[in-house]
Short mmCIF file of N, CA and C in Angstrom, two decimals:
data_model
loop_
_atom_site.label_atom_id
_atom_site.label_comp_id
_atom_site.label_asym_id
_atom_site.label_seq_id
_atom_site.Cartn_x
_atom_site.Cartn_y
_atom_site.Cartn_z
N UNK A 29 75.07 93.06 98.49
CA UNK A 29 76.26 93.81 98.15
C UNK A 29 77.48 92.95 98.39
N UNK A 30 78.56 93.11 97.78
CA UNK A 30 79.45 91.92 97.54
C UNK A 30 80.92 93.09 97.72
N UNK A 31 81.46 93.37 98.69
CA UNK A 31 82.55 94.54 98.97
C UNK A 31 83.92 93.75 98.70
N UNK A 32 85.10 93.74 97.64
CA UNK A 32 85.95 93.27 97.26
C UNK A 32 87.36 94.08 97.79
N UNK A 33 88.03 93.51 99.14
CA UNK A 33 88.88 94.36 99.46
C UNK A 33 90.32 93.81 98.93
N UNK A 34 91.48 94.52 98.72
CA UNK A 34 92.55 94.28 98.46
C UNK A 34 93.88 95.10 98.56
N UNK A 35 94.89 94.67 97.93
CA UNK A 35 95.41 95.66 98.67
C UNK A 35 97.02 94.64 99.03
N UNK A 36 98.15 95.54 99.26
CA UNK A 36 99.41 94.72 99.27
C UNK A 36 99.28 94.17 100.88
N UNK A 37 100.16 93.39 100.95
CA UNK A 37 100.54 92.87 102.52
C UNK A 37 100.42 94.14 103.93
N UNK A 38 99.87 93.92 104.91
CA UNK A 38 100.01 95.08 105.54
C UNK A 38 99.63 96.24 105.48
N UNK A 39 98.57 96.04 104.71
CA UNK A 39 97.79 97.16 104.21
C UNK A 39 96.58 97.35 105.46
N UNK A 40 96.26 96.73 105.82
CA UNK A 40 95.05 96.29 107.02
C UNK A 40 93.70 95.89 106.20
N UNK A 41 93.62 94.85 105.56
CA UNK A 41 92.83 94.60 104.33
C UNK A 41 91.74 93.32 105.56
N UNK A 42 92.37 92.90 106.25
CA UNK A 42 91.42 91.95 107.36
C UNK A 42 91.43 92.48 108.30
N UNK A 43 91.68 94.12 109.15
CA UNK A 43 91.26 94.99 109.54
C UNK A 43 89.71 95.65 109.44
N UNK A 44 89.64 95.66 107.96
CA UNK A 44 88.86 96.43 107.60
C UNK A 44 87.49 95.79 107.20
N UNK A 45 88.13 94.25 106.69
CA UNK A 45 87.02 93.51 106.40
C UNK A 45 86.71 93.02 108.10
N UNK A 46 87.29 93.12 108.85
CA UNK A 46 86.68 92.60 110.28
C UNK A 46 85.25 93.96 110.59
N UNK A 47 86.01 95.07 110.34
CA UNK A 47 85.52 96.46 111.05
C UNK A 47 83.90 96.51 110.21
N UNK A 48 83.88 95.96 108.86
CA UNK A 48 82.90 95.88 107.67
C UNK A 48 81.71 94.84 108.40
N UNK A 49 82.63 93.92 108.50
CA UNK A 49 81.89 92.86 109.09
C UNK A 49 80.93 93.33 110.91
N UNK A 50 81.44 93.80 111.63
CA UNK A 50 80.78 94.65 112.58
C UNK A 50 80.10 95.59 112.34
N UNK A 51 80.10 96.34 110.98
CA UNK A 51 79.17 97.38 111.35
C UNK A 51 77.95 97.21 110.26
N UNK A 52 78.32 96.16 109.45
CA UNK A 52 77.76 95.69 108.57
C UNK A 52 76.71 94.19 108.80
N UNK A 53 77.30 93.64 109.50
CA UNK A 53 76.93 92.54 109.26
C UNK A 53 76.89 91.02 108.45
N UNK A 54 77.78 91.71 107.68
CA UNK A 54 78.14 90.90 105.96
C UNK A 54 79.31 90.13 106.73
N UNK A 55 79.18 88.63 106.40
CA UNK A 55 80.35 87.68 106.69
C UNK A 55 81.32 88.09 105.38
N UNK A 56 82.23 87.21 105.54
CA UNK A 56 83.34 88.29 105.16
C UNK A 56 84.30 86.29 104.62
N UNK A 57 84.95 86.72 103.60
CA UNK A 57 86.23 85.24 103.33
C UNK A 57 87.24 86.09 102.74
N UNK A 58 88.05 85.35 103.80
CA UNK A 58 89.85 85.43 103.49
C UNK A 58 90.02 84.87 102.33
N UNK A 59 90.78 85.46 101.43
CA UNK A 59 91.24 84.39 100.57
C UNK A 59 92.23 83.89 100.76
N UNK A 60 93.23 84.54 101.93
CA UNK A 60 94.52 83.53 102.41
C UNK A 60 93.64 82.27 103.26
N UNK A 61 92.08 82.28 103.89
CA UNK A 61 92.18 81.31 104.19
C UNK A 61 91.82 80.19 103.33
N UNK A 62 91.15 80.51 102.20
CA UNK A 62 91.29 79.46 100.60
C UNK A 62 92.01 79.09 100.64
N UNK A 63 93.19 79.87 99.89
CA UNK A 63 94.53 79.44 99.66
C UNK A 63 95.36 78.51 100.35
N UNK A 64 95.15 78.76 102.05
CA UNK A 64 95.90 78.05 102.99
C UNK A 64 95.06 76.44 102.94
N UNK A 65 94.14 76.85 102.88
CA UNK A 65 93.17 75.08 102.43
C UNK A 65 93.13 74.57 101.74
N UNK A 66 93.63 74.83 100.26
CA UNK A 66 93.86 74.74 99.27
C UNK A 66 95.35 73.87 99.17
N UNK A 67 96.22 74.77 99.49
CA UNK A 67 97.58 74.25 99.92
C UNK A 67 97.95 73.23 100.79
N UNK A 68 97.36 73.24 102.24
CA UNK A 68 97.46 72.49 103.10
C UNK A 68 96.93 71.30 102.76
N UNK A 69 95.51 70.95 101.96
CA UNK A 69 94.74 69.45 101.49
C UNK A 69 95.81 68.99 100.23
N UNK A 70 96.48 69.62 99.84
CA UNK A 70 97.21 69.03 98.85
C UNK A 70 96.47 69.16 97.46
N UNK A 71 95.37 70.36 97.52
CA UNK A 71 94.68 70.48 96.01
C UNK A 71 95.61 71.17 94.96
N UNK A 72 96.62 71.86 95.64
CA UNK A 72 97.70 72.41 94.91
C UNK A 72 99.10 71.88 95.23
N UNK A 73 100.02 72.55 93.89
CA UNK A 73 101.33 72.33 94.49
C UNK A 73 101.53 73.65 94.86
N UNK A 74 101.01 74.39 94.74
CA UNK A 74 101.84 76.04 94.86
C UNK A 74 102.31 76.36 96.21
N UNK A 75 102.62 77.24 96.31
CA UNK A 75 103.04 77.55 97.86
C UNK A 75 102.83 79.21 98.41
N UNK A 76 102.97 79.30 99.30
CA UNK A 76 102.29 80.48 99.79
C UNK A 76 102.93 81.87 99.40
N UNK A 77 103.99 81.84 98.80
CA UNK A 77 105.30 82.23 98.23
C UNK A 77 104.80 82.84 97.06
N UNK A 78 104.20 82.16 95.95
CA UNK A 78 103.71 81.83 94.62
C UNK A 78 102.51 83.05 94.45
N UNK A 79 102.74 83.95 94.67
CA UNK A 79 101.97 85.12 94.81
C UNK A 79 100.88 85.36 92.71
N UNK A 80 101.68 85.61 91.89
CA UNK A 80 101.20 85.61 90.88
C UNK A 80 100.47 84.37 90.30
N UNK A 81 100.82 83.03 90.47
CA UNK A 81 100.29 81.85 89.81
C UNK A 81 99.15 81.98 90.88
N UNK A 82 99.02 82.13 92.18
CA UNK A 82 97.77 82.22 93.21
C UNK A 82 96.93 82.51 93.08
N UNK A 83 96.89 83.81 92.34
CA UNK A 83 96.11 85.01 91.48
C UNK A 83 95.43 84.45 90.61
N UNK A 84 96.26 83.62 89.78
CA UNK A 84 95.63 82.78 88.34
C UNK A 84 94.85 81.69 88.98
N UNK A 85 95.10 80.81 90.23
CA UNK A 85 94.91 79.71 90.63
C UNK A 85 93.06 79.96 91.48
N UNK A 86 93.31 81.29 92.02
CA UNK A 86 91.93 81.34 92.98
C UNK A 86 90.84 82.54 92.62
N UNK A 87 91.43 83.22 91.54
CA UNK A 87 90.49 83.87 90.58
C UNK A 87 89.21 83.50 90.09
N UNK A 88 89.55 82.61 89.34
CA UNK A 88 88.21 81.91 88.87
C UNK A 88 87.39 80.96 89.53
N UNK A 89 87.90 81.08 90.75
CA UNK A 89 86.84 80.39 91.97
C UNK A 89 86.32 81.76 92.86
N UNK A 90 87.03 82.46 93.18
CA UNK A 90 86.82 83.81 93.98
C UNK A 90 85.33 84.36 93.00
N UNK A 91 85.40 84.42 91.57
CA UNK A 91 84.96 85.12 90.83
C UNK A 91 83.59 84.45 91.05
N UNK A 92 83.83 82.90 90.57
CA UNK A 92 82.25 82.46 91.08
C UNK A 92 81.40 82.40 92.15
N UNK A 93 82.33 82.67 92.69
CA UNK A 93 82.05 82.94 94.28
C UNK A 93 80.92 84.14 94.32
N UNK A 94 81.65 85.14 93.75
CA UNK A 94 80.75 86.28 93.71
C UNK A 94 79.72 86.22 93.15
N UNK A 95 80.06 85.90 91.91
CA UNK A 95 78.66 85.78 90.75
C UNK A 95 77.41 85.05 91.85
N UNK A 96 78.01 83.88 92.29
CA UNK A 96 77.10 83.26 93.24
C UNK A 96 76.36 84.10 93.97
N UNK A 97 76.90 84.86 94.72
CA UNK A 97 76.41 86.00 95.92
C UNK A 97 75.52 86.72 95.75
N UNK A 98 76.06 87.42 94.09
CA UNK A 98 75.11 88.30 93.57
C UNK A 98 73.89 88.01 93.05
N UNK A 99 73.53 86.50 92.67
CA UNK A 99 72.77 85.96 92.01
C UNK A 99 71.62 85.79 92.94
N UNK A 100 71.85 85.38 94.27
CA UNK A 100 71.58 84.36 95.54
C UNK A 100 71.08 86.35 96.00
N UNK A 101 70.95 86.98 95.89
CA UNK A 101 71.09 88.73 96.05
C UNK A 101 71.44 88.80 97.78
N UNK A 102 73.13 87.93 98.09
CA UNK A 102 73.81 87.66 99.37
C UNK A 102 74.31 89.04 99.53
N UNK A 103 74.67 89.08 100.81
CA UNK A 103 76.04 90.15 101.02
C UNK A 103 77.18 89.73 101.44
N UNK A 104 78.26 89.72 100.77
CA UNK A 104 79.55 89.13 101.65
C UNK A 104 81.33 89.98 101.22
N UNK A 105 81.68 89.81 102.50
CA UNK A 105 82.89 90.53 101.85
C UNK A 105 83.88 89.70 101.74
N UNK A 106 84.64 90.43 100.83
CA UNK A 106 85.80 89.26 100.04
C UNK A 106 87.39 90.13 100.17
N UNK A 107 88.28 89.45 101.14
CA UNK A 107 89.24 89.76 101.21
C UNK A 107 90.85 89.71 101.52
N UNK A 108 91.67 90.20 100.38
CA UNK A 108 92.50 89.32 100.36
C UNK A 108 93.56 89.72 98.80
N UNK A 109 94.80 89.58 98.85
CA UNK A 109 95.59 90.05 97.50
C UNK A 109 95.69 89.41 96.47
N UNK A 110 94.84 88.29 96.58
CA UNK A 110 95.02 87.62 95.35
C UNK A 110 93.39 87.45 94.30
N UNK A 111 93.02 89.20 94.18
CA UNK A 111 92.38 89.99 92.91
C UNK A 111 93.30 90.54 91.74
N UNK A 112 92.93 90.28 91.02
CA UNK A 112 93.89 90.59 89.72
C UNK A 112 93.29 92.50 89.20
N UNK A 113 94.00 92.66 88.28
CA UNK A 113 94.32 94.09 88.59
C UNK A 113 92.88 94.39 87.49
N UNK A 114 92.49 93.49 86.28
CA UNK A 114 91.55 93.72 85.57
C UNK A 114 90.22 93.15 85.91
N UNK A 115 90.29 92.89 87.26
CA UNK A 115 88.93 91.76 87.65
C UNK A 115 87.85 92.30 87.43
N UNK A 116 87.53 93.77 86.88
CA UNK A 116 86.60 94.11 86.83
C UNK A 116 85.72 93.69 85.13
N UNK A 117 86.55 93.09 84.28
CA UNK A 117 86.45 93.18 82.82
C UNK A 117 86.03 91.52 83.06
N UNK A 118 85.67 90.70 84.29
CA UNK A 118 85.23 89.69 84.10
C UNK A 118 83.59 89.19 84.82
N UNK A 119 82.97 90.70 84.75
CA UNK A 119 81.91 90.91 85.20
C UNK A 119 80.93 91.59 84.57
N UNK A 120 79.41 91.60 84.32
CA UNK A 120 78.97 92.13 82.92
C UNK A 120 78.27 93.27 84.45
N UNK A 121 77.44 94.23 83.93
CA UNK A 121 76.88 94.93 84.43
C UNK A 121 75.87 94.54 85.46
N UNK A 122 74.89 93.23 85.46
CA UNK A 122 74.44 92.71 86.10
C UNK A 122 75.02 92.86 87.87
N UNK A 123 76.42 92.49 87.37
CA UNK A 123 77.16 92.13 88.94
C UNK A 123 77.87 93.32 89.18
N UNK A 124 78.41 94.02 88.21
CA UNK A 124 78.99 95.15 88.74
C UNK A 124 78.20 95.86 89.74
N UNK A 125 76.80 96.02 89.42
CA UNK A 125 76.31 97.51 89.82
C UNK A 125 75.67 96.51 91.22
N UNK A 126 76.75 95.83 91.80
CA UNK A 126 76.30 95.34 93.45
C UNK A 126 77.56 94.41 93.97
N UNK A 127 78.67 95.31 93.32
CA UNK A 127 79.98 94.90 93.62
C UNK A 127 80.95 96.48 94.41
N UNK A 128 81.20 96.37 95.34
CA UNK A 128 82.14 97.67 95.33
C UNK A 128 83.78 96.87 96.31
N UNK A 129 84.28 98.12 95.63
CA UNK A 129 85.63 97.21 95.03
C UNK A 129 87.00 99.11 96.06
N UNK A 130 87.48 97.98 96.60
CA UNK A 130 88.50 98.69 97.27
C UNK A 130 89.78 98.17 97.68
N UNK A 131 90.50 98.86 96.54
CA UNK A 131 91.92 98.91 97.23
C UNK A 131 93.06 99.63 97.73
N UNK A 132 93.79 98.88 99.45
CA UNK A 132 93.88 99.92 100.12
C UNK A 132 96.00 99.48 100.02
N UNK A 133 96.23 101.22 100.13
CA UNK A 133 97.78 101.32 99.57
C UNK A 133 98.70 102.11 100.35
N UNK A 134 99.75 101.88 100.45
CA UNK A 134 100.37 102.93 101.52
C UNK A 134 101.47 103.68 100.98
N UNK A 135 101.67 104.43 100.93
CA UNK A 135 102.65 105.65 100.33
C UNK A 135 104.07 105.37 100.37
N UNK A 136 105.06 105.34 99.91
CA UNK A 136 106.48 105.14 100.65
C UNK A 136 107.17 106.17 101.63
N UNK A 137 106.12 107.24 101.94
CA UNK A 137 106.20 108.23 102.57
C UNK A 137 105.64 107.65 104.11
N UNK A 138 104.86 107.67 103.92
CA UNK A 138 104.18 106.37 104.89
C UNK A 138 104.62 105.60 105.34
N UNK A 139 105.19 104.92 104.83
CA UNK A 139 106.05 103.71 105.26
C UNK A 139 107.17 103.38 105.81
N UNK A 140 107.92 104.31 105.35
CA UNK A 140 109.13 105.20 105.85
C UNK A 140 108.95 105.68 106.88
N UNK A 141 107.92 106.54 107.84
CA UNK A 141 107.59 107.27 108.80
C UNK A 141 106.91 105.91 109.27
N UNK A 142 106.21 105.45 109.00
CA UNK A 142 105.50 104.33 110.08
C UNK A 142 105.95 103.15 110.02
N UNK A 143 106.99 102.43 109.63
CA UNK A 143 107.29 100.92 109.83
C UNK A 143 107.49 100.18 110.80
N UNK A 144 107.81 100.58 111.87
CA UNK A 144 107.48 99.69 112.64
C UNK A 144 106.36 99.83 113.38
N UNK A 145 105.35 100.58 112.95
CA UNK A 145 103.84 100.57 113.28
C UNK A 145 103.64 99.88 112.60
N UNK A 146 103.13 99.74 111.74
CA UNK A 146 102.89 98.83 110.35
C UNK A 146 103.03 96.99 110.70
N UNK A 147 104.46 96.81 111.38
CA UNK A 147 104.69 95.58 111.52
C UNK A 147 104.83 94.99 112.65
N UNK A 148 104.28 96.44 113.86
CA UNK A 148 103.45 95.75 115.02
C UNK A 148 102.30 95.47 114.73
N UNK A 149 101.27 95.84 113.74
CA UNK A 149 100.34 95.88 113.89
C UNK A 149 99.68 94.81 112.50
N UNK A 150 100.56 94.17 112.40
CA UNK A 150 100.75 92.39 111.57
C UNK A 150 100.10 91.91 111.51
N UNK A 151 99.63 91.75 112.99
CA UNK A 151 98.73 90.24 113.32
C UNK A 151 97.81 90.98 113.94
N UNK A 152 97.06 91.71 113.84
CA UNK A 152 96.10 92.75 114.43
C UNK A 152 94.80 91.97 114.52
N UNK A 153 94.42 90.78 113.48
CA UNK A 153 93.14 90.28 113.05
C UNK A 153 93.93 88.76 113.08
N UNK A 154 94.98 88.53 112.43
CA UNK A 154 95.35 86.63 111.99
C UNK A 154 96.55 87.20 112.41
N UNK A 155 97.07 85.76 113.32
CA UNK A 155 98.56 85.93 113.80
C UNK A 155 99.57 85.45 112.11
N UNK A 156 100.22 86.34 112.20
CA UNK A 156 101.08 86.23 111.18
C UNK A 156 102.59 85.17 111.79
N UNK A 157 102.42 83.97 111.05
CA UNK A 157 103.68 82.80 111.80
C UNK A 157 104.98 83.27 111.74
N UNK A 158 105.17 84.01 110.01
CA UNK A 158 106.34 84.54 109.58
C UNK A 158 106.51 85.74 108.95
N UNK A 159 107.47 86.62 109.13
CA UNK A 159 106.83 88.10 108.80
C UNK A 159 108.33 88.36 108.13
N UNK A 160 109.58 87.87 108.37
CA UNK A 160 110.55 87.89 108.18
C UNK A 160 111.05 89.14 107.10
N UNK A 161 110.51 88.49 106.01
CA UNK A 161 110.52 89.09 104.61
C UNK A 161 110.22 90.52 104.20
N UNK A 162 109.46 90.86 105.42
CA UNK A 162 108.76 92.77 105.71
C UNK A 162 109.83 93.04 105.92
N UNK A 163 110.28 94.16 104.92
CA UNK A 163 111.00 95.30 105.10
C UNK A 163 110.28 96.42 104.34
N UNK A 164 110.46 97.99 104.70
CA UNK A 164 110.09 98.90 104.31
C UNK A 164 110.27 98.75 102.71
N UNK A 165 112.11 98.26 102.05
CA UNK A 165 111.21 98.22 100.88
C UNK A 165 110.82 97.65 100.17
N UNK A 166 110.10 96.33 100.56
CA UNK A 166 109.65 95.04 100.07
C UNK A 166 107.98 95.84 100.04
N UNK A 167 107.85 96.79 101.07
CA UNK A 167 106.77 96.61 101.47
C UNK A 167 106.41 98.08 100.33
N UNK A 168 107.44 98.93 100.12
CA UNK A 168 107.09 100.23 99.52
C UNK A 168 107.32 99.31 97.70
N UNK A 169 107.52 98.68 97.48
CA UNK A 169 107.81 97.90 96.02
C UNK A 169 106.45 97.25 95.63
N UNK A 170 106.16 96.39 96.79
CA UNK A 170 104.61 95.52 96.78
C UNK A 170 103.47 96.73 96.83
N UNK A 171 103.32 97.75 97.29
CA UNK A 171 102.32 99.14 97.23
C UNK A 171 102.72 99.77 96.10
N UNK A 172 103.77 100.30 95.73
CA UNK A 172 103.54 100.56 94.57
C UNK A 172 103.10 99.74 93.13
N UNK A 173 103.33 98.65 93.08
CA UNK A 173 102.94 97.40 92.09
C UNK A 173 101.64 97.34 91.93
N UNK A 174 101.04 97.99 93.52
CA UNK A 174 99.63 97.68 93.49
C UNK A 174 98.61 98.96 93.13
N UNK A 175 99.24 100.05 93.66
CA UNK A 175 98.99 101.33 92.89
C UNK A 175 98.79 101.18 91.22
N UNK A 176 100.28 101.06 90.60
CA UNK A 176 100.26 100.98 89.28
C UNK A 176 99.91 100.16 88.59
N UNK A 177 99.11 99.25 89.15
CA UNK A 177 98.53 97.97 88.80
C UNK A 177 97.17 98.08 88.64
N UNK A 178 96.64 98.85 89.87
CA UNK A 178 94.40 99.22 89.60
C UNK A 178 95.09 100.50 89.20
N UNK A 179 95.84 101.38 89.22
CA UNK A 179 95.06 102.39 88.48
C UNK A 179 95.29 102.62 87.29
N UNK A 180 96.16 101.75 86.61
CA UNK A 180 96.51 101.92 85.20
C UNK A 180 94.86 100.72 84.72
N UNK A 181 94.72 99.82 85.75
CA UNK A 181 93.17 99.21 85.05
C UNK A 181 91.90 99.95 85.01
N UNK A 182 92.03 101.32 85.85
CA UNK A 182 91.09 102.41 85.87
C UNK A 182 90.65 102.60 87.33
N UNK A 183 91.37 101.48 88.00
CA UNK A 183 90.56 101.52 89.52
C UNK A 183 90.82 102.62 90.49
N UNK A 184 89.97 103.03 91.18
CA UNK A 184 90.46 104.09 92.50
C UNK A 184 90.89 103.28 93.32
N UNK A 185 91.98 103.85 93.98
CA UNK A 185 93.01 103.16 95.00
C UNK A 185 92.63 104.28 96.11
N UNK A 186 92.75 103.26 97.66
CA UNK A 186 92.50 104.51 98.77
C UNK A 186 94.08 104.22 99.69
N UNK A 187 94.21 105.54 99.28
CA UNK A 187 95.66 105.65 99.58
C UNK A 187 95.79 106.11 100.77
N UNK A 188 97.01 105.47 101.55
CA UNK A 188 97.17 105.42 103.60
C UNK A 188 98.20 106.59 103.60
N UNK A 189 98.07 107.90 103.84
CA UNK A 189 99.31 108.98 103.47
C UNK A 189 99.26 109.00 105.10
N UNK A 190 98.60 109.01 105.76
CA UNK A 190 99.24 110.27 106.94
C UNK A 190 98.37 108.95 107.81
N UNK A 191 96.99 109.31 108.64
CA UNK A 191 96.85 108.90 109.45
C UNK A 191 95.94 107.84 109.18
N UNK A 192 96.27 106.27 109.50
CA UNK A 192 96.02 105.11 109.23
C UNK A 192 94.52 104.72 109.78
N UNK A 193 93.96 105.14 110.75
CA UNK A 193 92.91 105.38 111.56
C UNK A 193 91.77 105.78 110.51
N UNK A 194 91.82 107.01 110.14
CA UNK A 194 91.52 108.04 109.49
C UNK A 194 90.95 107.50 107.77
N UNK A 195 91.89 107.08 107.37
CA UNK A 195 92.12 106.44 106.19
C UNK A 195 90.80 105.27 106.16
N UNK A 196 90.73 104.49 107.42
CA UNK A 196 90.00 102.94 107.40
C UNK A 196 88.68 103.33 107.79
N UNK A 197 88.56 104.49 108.45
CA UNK A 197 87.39 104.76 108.69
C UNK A 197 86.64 105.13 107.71
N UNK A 198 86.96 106.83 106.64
CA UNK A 198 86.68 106.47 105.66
C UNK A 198 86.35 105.56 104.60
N UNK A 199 86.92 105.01 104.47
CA UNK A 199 85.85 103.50 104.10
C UNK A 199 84.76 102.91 104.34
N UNK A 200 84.29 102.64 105.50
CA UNK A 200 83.14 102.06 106.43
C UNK A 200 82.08 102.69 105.33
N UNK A 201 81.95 103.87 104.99
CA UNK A 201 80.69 104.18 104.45
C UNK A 201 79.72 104.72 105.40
#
C-alpha cells in the first residue's frame, strides 16, 4: 500500500505520516527532504520558495517512485506538498487500486481560532529554521488553494474544522 499525504504548510502532513509510520510500520519519504537534497547538491537551481516549478520538478520522480513501490508490492508513505492536484490521471488502475491518497486542510475558521496553536506546533516532527512568512492569512489562502485545487480534480479533502487531534486520528484507519 503506497499512502500519499498532502496538504498546505502546517497542516500536520509529517505528523501524520510519523503517527502512520508507528502504527503501520510503512517507512514513510519527505518530499521536502528530496527537494532539500536536490537543492542543497546543486541538482537544481530552484529554491525552496519555488513552490509551483517544485511540483513540476519532483513529480515525475515522486511518481516513479510509487509506480516502483507498487510494482516491488512495497508499502511506503509519501509525504509532502509538492503532489499536483491531478496526480491521480497519471496512474492506470493497476496502481490506483493500492494507492490511498489524503489531503489534509484547515478551515479559515480554524485558523482564525487556532493560530498560534498551529505555529507552535511547526516543528512538531522537523524543526522548521524559518517560519517567518506564517500568517493566518498566508496560511488561510495556501488551504484554500488546496481545497479548490483536489476537489475541483474530484479528490476528498479531510478537512481540520474544530478539533485537530480528532481530525488525525481519523485517518490512521
Amino acid at each position: 500500500m503506497i499512502i500519499l499525504i498532502t496538504g498546505a504548510s502546517h497542516t500536520g502532513k509529517t505528523l501524520l505520516a510519523q503517527k502512520m509510520l508507528e502504527k503501520y510500520k510503512y517507512p514513510y519519504l519527505s518530499i521536502d527532504h528530496l527537494k532539500m537534497g536536490l537543492i542543497r547538491s546543486g541538482y537544481t537551481g530552484l529554491t525552496p520558495e519555488d513552490d509551483e516549478a517544485l511540483t513540476e520538478y519532483l513529480w515525475p520522480i515522486l511518481r516513479e517512485i510509487v509506480k516502483t513501490a507498487v510494482e516491488n508490492r512495497q508499502n511506503l508513505i509519501v509525504e509532502g506538498c509538492y503532489i499536483p492536484f491531478r496526480w491521480r490521471q497519471e496512474f492506470d488502475e493497476r496502481y490506483l487500486t493500492s494507492i490511498r491518497f489524503i489531503c489534509l486542510a484547515m478551515t479559515d475558521e480554524y485558523i482564525d481560532s487556532h493560530f498560534e496553536e498551529i505555529k507552535a506546533h511547526g516543528s512538531e516532527i522537523e524543526a522548521r529554521l524559518e517560519d517567518s512568512w506564517c500568517t493566518a492569512e498566508q496560511l488561510k489562502k495556501d488551504n484554500r488553494r488546496m481545497i479548490e485545487g483536489f476537489r475541483t480534480a474530484g479528490e476528498q479533502v479531510a478537512l481540520i474544522t474544530e478539533n485537530y487531534a480528532d481530525s488525525i486520528i481519523g485517518l490512521l484507519g
